[in-house]
XYZ file of C-alpha atoms in Angstrom:
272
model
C 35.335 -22.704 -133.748
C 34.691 -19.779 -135.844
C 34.407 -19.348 -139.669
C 32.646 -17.350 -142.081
C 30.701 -19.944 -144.684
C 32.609 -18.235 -147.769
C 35.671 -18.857 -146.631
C 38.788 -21.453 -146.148
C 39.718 -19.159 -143.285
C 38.763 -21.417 -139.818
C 39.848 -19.848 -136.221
C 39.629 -22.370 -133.662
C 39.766 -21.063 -130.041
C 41.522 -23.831 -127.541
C 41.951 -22.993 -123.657
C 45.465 -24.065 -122.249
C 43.945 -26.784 -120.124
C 41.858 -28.437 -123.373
C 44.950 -28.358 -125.279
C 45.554 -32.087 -124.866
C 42.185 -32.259 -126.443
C 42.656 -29.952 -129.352
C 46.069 -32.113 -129.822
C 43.793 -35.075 -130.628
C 41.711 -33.481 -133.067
C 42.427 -33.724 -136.961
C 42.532 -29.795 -137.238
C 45.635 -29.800 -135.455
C 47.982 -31.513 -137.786
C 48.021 -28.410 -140.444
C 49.823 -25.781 -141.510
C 48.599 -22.438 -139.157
C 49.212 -19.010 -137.561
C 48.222 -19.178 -134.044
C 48.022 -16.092 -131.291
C 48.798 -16.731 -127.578
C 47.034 -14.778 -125.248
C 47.941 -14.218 -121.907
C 48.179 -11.365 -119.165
C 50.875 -9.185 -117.956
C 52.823 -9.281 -114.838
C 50.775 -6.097 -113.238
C 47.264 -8.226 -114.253
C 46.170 -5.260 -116.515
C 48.109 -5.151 -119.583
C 47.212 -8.191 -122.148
C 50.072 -9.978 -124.278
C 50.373 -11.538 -127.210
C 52.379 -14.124 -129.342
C 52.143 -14.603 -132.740
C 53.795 -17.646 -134.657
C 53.660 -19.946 -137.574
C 54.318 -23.786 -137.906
C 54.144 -26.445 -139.888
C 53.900 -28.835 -137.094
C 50.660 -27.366 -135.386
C 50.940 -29.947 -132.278
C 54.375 -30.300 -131.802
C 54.908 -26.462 -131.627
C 51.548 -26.068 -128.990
C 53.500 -28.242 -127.212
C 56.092 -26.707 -127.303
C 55.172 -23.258 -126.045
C 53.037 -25.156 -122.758
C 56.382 -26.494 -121.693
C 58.415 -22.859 -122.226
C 55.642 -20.268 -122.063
C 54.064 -19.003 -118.946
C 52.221 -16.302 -119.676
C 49.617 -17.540 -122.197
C 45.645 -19.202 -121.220
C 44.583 -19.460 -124.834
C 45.549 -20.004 -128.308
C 43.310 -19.018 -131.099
C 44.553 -21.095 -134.246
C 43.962 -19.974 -138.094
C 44.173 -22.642 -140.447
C 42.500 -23.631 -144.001
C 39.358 -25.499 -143.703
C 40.644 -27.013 -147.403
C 44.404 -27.279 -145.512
C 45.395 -25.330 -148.222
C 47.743 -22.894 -146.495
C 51.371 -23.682 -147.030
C 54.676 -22.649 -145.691
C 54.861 -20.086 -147.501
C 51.364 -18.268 -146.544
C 52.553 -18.547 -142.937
C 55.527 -17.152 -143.102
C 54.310 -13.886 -144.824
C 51.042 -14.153 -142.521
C 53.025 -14.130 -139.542
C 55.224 -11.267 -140.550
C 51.822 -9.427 -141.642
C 50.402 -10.121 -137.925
C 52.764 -8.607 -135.966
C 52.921 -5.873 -137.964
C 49.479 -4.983 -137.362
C 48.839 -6.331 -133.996
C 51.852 -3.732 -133.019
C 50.129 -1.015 -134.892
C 47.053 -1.509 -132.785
C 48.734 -1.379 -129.707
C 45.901 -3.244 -127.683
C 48.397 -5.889 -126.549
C 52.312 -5.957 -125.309
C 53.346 -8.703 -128.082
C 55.719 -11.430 -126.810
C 57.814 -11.490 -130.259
C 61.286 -10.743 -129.687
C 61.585 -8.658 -133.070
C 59.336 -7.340 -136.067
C 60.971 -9.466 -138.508
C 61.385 -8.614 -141.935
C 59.036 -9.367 -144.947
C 59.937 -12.223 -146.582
C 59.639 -12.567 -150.276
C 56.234 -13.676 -151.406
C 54.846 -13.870 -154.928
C 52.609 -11.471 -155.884
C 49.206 -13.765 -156.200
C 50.406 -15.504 -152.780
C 50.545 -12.366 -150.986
C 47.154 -10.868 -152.737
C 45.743 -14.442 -151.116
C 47.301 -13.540 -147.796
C 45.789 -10.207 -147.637
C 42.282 -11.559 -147.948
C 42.991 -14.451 -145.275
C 44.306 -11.790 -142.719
C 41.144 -9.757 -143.454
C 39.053 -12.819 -142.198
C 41.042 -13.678 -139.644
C 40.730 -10.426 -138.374
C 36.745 -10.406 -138.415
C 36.948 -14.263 -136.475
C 39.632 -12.996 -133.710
C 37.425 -10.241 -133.202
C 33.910 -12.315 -133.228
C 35.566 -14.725 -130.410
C 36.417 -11.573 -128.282
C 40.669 -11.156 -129.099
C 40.467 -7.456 -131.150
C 44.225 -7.926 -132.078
C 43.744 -5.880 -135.027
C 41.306 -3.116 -134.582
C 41.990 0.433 -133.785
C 41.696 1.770 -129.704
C 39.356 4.735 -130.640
C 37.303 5.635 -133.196
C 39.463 8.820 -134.314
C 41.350 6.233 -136.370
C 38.642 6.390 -139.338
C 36.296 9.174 -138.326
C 37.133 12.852 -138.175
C 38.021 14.341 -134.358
C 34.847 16.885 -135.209
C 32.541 13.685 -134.971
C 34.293 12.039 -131.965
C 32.894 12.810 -128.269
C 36.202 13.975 -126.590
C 36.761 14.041 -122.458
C 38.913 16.197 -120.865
C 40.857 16.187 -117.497
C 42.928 19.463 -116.731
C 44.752 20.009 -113.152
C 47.825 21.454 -112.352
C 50.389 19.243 -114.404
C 47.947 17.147 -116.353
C 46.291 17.874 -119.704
C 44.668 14.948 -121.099
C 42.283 14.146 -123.988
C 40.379 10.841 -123.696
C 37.073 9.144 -125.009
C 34.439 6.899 -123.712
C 34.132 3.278 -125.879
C 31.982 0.419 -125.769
C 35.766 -1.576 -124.348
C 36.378 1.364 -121.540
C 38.203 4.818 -121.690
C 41.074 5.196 -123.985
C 43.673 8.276 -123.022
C 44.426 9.634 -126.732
C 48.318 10.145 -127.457
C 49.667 13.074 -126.617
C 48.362 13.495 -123.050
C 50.326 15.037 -120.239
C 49.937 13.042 -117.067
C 51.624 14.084 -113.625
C 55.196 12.510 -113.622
C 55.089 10.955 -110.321
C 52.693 8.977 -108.121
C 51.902 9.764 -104.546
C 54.046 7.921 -101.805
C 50.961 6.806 -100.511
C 49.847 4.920 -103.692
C 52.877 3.547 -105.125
C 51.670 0.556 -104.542
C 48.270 0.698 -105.964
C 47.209 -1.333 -109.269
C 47.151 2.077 -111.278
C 50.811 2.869 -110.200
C 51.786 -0.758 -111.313
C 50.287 -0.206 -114.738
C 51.688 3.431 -114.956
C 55.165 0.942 -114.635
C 54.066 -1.694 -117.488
C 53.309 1.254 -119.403
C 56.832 2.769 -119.393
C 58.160 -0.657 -119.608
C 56.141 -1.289 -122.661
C 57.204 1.913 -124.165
C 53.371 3.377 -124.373
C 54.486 6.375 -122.057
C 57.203 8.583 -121.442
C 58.501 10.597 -118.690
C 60.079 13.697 -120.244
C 60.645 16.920 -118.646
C 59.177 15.522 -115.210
C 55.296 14.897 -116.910
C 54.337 11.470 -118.391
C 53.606 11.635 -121.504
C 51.189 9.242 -124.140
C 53.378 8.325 -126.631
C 50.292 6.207 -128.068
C 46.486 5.517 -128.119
C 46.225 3.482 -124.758
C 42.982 1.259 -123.253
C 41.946 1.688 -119.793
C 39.345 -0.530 -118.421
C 37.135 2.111 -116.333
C 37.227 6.071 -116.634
C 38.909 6.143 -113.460
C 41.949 3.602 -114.181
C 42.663 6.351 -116.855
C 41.845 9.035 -114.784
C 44.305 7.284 -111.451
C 47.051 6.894 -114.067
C 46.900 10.358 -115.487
C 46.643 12.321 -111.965
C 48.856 9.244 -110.373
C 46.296 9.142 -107.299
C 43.081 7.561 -106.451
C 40.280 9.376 -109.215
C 36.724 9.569 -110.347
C 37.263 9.181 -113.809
C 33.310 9.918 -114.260
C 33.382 13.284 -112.812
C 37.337 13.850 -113.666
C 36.337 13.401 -117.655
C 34.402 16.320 -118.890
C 33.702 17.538 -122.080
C 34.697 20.640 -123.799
C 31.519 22.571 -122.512
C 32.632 21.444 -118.656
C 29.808 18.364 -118.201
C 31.077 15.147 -116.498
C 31.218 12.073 -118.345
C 28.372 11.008 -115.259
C 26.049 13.881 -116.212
C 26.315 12.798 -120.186
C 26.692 8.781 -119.771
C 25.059 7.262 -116.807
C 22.560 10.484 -115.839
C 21.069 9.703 -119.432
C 20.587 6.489 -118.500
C 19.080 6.972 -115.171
C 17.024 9.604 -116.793
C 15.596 7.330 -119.242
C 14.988 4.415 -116.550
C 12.861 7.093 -114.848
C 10.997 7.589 -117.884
């Protein structure tokens, strides 16, 4: 469980195989927004669910009997069980709005939805529930809500921006505490090597296009958004569609590796 000690706001983190035991527990029986995390079918790309019930346990449920791809739910509800109908509904709609503008997961939601009418002092009081259920997602390790990379709220001048140029590939990236995220608007080749076709990167390269995050246009593959690679070189292997070394693929503008500047600091230090 999760809350912040000024708040109604409680998030309540339940693994698929405990739910029978979350089922059991008074906290269950409220009114809630809950997120269902899973993985996608090429084991990289994350997905998400958002809903809203009245009927916490008979919905959970529910989604174990019809839902594959989810191994936790991460429930918001008021510690007061003040949150009504009406909350949810706009909550929901509010969640999936924002989880899509992230873009760190594939959401399972078959359609935006619309806004649905809310008084003006019941939405104000939505706003500031989202806003800590954003912090408590985040604190138990689901960033639905936050930005990729840091270019989102801080200038490009005071970013530290990679580079990897070959013949068909122009690609800006940086280096985050999550892993490498390939910045929209990169070129990567169009097409991957016969020999790799079946490698994990060429499966994601798929999930991407599937998911709408890249392109093919004119023969290159193009970032149509921000998008999250584990390592340097998954982003690298994507962008070049072959094996990579994303450390040494990466450089900066002045031609250093992301090695030299990341781990050759450390090592440097270490010698210290």
């Amino acid at each position: 469980m999760a809350e912040i000690t000024t708040r109604i706001v409680q998030a309540i983190e339940v693994p698929r195989s405990l739910l029978s035991d979350f089922i059991a527990m008074p906290e269950s029986d409220q009114v809630a927004v809950y997120f269902l995390f899973g993985q996608g079918e090429d084991g990289a790309s994350q997905k998400l669910y958002v809903g809203q019930t009245g009927d916490l346990r008979k919905r959970l449920v529910k989604h174990n009997k019809e839902k594959d791809f989810w191994q936790r739910a991460v429930v918001l509800i008021s510690r007061t069980n003040s949150l009504t109908q009406t909350h949810a509904l706009f909550l929901e709609w509010l969640c999936i709005q924002q989880a899509k503008v992230a873009g760190r997961y594939l959401t399972e939601n078959g359609n935006d939805g619309s806004k649905p009418h809310t008084p003006a002092p019941l939405e104000a009081d939505c706003h500031e529930i989202f806003d800590t259920g954003r912090t408590l997602l985040a604190t138990l390790g689901y960033p639905v809500f936050e930005p990729l990379a840091s270019n989102k709220s801080q200038s490009l001048k005071t970013t530290e921006l990679f580079y990897c140029n070959r013949a068909g590939v122009k690609a800006v990236g940086e280096y985050t505490e999550e892993g490498f995220v390939v910045l929209k608007g990169s070129v990567g080749k169009g097409a991957v090597g016969k020999a790799h076709i079946h490698r994990a990167y060429a499966k994601q390269r798929d999930a991407l296009m599937q998911e709408g995050k890249v392109a093919l246009e004119n023969g290159v593959l193009v970032f149509k958004e921000d998008v999250l690679f584990g390592t340097p070189s998954g982003a690298a292997a994507a962008i070049v569609g072959s094996a990579a070394n994303g450390w040494r693929e990466w450089k900066n503008q002045q031609g250093v590796t992301l090695d030299e500047l990341k781990r050759g600091n450390v090592s440097a230090t270490t010698e210290e």
